[in-house]
CSV table of C-alpha atoms and ligand atoms in Angstrom, one decimal:
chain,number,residue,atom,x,y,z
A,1,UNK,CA,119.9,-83.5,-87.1
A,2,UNK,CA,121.5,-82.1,-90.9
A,3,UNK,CA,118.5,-80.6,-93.0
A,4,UNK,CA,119.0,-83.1,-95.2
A,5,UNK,CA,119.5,-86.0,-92.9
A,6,UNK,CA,118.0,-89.2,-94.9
A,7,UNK,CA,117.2,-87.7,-98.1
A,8,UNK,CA,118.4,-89.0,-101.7
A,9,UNK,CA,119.7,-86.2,-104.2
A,10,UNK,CA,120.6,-86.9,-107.8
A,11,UNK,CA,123.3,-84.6,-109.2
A,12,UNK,CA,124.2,-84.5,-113.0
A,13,UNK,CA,127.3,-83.0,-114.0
A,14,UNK,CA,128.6,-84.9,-110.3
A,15,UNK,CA,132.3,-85.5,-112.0
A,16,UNK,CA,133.8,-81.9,-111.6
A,17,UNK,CA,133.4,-78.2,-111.4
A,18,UNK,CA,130.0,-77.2,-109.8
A,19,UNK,CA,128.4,-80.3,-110.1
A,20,UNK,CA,131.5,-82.0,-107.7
A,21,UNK,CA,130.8,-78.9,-104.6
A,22,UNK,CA,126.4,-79.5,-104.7
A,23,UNK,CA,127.5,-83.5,-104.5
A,24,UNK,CA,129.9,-82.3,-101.3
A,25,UNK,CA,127.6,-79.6,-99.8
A,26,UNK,CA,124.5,-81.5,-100.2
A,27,UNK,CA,126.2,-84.9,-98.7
A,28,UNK,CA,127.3,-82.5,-95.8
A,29,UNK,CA,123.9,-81.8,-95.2
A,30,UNK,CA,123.3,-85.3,-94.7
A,31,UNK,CA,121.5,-86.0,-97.9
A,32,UNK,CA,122.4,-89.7,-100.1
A,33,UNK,CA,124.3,-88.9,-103.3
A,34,UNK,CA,123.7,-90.1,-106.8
A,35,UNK,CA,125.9,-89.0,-109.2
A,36,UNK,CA,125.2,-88.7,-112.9
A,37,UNK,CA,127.9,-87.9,-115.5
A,38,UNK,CA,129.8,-88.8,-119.0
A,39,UNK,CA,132.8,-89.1,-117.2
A,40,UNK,CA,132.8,-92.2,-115.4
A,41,UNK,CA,136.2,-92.0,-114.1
A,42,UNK,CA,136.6,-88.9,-112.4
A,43,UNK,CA,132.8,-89.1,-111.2
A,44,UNK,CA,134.6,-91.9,-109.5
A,45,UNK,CA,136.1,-89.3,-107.5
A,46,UNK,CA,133.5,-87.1,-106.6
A,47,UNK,CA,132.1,-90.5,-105.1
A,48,UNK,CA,135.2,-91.0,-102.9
A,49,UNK,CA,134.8,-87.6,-101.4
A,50,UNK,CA,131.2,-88.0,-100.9
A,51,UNK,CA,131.7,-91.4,-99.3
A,52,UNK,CA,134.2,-89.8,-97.0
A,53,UNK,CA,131.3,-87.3,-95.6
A,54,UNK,CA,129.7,-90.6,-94.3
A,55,UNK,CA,126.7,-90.9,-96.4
A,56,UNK,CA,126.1,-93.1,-99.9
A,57,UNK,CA,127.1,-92.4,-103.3
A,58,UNK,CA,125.5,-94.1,-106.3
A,59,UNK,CA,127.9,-93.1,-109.3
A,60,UNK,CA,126.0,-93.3,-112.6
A,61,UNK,CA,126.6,-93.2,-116.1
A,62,UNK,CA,124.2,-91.4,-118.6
A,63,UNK,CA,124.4,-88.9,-121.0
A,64,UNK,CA,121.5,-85.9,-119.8
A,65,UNK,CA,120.8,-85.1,-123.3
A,66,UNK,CA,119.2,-89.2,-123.6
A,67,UNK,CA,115.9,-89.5,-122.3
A,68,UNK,CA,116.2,-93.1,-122.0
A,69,UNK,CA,119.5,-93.3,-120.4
A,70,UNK,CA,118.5,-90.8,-118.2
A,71,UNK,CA,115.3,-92.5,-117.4
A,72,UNK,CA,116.9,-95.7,-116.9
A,73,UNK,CA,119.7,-94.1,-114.7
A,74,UNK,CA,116.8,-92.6,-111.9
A,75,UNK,CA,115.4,-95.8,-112.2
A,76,UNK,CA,118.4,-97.1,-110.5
A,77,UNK,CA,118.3,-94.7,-108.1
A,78,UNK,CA,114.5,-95.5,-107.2
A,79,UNK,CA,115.7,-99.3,-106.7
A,80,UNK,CA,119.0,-97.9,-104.6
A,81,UNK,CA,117.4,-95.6,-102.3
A,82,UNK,CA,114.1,-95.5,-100.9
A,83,UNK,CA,113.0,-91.9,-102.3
A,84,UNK,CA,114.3,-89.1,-104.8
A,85,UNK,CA,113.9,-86.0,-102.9
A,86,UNK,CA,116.3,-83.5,-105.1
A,87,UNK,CA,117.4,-83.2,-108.8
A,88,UNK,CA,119.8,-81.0,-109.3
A,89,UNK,CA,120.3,-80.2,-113.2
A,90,UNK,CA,123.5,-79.4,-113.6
A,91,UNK,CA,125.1,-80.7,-116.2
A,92,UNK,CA,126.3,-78.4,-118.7
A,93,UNK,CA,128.2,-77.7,-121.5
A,94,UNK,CA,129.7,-74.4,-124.1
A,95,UNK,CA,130.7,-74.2,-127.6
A,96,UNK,CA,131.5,-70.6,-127.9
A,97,UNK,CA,131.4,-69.1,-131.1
A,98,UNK,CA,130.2,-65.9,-133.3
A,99,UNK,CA,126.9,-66.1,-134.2
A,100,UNK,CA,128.2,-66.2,-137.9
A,101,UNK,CA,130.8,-68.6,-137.2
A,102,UNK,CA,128.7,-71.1,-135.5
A,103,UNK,CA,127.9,-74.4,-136.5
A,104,UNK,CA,124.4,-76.3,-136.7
A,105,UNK,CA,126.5,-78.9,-134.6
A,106,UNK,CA,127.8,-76.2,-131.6
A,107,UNK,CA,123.9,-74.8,-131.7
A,108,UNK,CA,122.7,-78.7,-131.5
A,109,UNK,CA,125.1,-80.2,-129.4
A,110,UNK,CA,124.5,-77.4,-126.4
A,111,UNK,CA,120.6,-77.0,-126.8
A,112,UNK,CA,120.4,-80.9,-126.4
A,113,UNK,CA,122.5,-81.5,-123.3
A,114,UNK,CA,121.6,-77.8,-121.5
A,115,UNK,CA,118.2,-77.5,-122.4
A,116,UNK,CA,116.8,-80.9,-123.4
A,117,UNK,CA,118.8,-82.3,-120.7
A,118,UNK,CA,116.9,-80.3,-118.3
A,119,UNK,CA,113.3,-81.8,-119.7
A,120,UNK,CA,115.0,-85.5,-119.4
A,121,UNK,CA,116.1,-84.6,-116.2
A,122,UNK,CA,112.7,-83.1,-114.7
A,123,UNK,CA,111.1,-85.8,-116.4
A,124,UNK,CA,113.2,-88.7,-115.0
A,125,UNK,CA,111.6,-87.7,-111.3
A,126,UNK,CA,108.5,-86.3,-111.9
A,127,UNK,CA,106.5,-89.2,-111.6
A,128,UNK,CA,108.1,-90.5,-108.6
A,129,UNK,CA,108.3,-87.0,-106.7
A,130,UNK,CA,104.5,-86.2,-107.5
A,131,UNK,CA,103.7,-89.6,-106.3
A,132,UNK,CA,105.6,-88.7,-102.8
A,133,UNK,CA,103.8,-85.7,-103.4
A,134,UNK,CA,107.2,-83.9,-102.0
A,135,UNK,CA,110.6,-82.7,-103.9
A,136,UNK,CA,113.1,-79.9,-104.7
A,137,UNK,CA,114.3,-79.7,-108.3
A,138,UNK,CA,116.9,-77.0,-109.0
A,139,UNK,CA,118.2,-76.2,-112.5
A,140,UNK,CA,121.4,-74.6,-113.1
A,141,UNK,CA,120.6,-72.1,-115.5
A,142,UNK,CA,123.6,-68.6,-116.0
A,143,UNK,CA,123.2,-65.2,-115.9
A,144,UNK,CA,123.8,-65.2,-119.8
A,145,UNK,CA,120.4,-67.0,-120.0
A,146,UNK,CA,119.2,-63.1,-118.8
A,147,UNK,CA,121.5,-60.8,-120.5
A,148,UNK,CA,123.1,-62.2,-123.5
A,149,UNK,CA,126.6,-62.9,-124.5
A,150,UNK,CA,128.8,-62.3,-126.9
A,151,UNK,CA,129.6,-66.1,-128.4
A,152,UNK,CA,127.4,-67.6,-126.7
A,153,UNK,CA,123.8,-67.8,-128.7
A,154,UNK,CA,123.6,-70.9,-128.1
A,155,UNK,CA,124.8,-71.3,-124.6
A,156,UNK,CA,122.6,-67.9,-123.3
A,157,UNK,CA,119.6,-69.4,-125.3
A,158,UNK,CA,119.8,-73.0,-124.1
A,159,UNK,CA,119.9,-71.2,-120.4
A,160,UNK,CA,117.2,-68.9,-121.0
A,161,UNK,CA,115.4,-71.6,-122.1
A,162,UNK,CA,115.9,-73.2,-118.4
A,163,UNK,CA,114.5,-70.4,-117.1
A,164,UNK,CA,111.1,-70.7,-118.6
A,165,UNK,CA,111.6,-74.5,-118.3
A,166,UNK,CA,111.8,-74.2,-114.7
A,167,UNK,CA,108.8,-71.7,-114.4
A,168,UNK,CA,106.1,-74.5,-116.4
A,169,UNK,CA,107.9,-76.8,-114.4
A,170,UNK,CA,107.0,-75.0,-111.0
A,171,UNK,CA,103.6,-73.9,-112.2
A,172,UNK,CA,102.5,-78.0,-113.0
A,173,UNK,CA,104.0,-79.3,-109.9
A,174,UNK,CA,103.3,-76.6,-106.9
A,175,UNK,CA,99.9,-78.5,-106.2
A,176,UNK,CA,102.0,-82.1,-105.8
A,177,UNK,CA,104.6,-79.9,-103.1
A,178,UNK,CA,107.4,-80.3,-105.4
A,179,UNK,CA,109.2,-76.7,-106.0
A,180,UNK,CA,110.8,-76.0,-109.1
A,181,UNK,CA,114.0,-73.7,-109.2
A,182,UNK,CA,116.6,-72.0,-111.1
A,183,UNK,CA,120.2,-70.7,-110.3
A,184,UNK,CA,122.2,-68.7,-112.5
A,185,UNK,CA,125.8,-68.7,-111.8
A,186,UNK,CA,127.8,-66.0,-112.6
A,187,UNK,CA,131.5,-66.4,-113.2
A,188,UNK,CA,132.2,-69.3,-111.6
A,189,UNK,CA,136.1,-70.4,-111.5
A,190,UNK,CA,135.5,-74.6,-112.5
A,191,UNK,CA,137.4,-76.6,-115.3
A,192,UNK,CA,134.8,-75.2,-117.7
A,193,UNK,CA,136.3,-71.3,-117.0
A,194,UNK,CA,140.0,-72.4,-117.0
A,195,UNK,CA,140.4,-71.9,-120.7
A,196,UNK,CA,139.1,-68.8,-121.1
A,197,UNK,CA,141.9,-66.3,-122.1
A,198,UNK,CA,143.4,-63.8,-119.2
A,199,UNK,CA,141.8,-60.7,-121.6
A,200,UNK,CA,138.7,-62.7,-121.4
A,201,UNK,CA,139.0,-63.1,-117.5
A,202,UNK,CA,139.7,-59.2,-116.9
A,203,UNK,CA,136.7,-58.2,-118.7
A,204,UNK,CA,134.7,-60.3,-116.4
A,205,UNK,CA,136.4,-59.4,-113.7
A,206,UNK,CA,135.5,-55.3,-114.1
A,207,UNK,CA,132.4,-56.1,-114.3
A,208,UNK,CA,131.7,-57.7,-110.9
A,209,UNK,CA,130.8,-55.5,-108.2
A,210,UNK,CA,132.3,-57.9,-105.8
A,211,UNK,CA,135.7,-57.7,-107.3
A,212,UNK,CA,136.4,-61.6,-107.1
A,213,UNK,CA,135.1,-64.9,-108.8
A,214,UNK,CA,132.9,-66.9,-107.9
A,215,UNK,CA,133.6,-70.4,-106.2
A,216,UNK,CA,131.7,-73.7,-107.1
A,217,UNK,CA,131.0,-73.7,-103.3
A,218,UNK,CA,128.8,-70.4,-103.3
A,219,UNK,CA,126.6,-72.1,-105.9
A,220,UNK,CA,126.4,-75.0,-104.0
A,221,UNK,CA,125.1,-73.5,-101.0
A,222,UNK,CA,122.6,-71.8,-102.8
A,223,UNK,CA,120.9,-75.1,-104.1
A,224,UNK,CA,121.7,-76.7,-100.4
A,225,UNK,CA,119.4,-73.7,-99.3
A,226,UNK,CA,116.5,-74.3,-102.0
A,227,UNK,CA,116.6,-78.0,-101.5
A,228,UNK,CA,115.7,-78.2,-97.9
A,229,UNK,CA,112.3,-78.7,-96.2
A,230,UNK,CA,111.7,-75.0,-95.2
A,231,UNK,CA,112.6,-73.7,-98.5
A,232,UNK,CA,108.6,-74.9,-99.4
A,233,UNK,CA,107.4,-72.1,-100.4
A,234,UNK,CA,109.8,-70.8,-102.9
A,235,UNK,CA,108.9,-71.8,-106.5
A,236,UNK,CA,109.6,-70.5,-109.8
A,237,UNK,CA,112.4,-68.6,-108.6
A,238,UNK,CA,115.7,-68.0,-110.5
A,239,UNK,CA,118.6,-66.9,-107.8
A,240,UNK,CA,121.5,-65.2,-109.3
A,241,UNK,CA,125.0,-66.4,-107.8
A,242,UNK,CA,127.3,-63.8,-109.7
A,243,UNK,CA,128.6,-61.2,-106.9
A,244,UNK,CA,126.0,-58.7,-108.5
A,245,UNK,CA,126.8,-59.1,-112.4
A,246,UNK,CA,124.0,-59.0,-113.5
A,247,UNK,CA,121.3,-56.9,-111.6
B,1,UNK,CA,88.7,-111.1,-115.6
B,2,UNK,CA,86.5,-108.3,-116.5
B,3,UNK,CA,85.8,-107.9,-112.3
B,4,UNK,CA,89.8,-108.1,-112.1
B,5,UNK,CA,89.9,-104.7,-114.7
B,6,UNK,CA,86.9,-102.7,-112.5
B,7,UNK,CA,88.7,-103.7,-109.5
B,8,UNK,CA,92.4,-102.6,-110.3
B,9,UNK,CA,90.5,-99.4,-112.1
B,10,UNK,CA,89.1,-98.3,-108.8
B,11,UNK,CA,92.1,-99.3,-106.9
B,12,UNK,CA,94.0,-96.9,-109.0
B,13,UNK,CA,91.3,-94.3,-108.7
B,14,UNK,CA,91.0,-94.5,-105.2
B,15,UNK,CA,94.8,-94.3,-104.5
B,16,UNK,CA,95.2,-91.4,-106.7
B,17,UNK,CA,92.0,-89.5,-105.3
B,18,UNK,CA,92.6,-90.1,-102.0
B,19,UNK,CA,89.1,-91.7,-101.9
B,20,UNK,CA,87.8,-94.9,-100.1
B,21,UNK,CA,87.4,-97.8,-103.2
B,22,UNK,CA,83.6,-98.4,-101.9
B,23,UNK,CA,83.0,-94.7,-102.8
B,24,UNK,CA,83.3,-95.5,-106.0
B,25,UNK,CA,81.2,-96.7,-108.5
B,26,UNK,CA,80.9,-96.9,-112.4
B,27,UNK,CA,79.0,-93.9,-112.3
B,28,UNK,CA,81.7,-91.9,-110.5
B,29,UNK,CA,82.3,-88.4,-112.7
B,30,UNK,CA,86.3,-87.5,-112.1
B,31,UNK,CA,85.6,-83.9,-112.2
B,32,UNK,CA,81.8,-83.7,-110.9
B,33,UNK,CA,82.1,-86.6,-107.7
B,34,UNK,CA,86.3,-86.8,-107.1
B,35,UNK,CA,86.9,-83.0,-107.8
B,36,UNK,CA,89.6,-84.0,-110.1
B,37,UNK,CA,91.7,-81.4,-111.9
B,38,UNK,CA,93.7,-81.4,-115.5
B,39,UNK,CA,96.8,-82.3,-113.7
B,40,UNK,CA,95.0,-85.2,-111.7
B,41,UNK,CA,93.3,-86.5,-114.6
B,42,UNK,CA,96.7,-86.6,-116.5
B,43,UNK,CA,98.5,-88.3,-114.2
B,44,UNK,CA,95.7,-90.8,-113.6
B,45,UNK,CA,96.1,-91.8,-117.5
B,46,UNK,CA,99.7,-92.1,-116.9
B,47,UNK,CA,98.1,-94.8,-114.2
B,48,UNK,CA,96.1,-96.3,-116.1
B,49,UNK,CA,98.7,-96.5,-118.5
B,50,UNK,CA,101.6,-98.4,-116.0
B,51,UNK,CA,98.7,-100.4,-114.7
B,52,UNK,CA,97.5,-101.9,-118.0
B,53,UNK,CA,100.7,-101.9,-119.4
B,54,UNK,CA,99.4,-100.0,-122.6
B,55,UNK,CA,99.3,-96.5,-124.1
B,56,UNK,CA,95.9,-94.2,-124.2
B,57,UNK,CA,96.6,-91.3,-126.4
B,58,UNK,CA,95.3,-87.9,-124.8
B,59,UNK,CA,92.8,-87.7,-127.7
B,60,UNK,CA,91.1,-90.6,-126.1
B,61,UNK,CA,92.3,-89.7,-122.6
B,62,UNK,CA,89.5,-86.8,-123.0
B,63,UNK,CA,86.7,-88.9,-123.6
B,64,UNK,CA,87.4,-90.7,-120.1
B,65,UNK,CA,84.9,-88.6,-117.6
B,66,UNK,CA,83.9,-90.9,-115.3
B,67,UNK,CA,84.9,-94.5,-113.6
B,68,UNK,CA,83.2,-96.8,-116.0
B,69,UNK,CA,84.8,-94.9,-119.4
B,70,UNK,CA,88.3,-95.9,-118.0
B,71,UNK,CA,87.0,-99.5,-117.1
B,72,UNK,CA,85.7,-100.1,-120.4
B,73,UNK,CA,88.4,-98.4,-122.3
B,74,UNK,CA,91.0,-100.6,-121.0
B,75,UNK,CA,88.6,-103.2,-121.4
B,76,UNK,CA,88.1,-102.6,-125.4
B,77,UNK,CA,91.3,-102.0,-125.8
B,78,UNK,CA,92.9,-105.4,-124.4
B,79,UNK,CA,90.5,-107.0,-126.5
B,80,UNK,CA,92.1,-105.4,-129.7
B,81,UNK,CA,95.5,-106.2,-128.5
B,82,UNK,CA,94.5,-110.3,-128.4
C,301,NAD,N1,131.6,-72.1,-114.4
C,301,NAD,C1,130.8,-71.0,-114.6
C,301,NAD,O1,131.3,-69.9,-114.6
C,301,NAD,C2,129.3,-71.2,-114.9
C,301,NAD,C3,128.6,-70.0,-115.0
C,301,NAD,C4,127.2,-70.1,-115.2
C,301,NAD,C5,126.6,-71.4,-115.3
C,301,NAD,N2,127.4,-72.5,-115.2
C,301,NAD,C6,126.7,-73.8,-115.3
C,301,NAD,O2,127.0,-74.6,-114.2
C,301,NAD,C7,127.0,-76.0,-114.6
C,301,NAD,C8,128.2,-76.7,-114.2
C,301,NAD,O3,129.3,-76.0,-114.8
C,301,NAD,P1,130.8,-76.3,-114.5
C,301,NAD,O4,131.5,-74.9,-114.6
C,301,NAD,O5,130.9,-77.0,-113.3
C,301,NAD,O6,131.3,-77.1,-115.8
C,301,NAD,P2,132.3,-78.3,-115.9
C,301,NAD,O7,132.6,-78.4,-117.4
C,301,NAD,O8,133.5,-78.1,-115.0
C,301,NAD,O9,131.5,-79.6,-115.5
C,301,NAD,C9,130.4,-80.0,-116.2
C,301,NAD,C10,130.2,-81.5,-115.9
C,301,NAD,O10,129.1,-82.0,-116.7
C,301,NAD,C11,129.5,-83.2,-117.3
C,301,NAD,N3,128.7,-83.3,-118.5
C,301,NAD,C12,128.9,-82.7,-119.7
C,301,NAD,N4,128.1,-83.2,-120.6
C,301,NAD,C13,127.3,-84.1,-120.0
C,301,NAD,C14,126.2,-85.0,-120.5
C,301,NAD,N5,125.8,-84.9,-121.7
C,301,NAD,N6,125.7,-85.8,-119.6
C,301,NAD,C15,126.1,-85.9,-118.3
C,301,NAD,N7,127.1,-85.1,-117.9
C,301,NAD,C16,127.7,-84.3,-118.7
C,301,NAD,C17,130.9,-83.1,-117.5
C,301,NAD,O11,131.5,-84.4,-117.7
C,301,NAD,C18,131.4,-82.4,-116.3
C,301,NAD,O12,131.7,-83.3,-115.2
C,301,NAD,C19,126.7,-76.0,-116.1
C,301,NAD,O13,125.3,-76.1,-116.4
C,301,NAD,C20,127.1,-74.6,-116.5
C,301,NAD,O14,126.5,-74.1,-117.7
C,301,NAD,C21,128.7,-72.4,-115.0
């Protein structure tokens, strides 16, 4: 039997990038799929590739940073499927910028989809997941929510504020059997990377022990891994996937 | 009616305890008799709350200690709303 043979994990962020490989990995693993994202049509197809793994795919639109369309959107995953076992909290967004350069918008616009859309997310499922009194929630948080970077203040402080997030989170719901935890990406090559410049890419590079990038797929497996049965009695965790960036 | 209110509160008490309904009386103290914590007692207002179909603010949530409090909270307060 898969690990996740008969279970029902929502994904936001499911149209692309990371989002896309935890939809994939996680479907491997035998688990139901429902997808959250803005962008209805490629989400689309991340649901024809799920499909094609030979398990169910639920393709949702909703905007993380609203509570209500989330709320409304895991309400149609309750009706669809018979439990929520996983949330993954992916979705995720940067407006990069000097701190004297940025906007009240760029600070706004990435605290309310990567931090507030976390609450909305955890939110959505809490109820249902302590009433099962069983579920995985995994938050994708970034390195840069530890260490800081240059142009992102907003981006490394809407992550670092998913780290703490997730801690409360795992704190008020050990008791119920619902662990609460973080990954934090390093450089990961998705669509969100591709525009960074190549002097931008070789700094990153030198400072990666493992002397590559990333793949979507080595985060994916990482939340596969904390969304399974046995991974019970890991909580509050945050699991760096950045070929030893940041330690 | 009012039956209907005590019975539904103790359903919801029991199912959230993990208690028997006939264990339960009026008299039963959430923390003292059901060994509830903050995080039981919160989501039992949030109960309460889908059950009734109304919204108990958590200043008033803090006054409910025992089985009959809830009962005649919801009770008071569905008289307001008519
Ligand atoms: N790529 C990296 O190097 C890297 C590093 C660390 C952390 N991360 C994090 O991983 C997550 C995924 O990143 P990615 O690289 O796959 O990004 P991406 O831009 O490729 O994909 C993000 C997805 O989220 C969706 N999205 C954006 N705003 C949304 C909203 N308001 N509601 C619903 N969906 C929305 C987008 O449509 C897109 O499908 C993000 O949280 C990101 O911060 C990425």
């Amino acid at each position: 039997m898969k690990p996740l043979e008969g279970k029902t994990a929502v994904v936001t962020g499911a149209a692309q990038g990371i989002g896309r490989a935890i939809c994939l990995r996680l479907a491997e693993d035998g688990a139901n799929i429902a997808g959250v994202d803005v962008a209805q049509d490629v989400l689309e197809e991340t649901g024809a590739m799920v499909r094609e793994k030979g398990v169910q795919f639920l393709g949702l639109q909703a905007d993380v940073s609203r509570f209500d369309q989330m709320r409304e959107a895991v309400a149609k995953v309750a009706q669809t499927f018979e439990s929520i076992d996983i949330m993954v909290n992916n979705a995720g967004i940067t407006r990069d910028n000097f701190l004297i350069r940025m906007s009240e918008e760029e600070w706004d616009r990435v605290l309310a989809i990567n931090l507030k859309g976390v609450f909305n997310g955890i939110k959505a499922v809490a109820r249902t997941m302590t009433k099962q009194r069983s579920g995985r929630i995994v938050n994708i948080a970034s390195v840069v929510g530890m260490t800081g970077n240059v142009g992102q203040a907003n981006y490394s402080a809407s992550k670092a504020g998913v780290i703490g997030l997730t801690k409360t989170a795992a704190k008020e719901l050990a008791k119920r059997n619902v662990t609460v935890n973080a990954v934090a990406p390093g450089f990961i090559v998705t669509p969100m990377t591709d525009h960074l410049s190549e002097e931008a890419r070789e700094a990153a590079l030198s400072s990666i022990p493992v002397g590559c990038f990333g793949q979507s797929e080595d985060v994916a497996a990482v939340v596969a891994f904390l969304a399974r049965t046995d991974a019970a009695y890991v909580t509050g965790e945050v699991i760096r996937v950045d070929g030893g960036m940041a330690m | 009616m009012s039956d209907e209110i005590r019975d539904k509160v103790v359903g919801l008490v029991a199912e959230r305890m993990g208690v028997e309904p006939e264990q339960i009386t009026e008299a039963t103290h959430f923390v003292n008799d059901l060994q509830s914590d903050s995080l039981d007692m919160a989501e039992l207002v949030i109960d309460l709350e889908e059950g009734f179909d109304l919204t108990i603010s958590d200043e008033d949530a803090q006054k409910i200690e025992t089985v009959g409090q809830a009962i005649e909270y919801i009770k008071q307060s569905q008289q307001q709303s008519q």
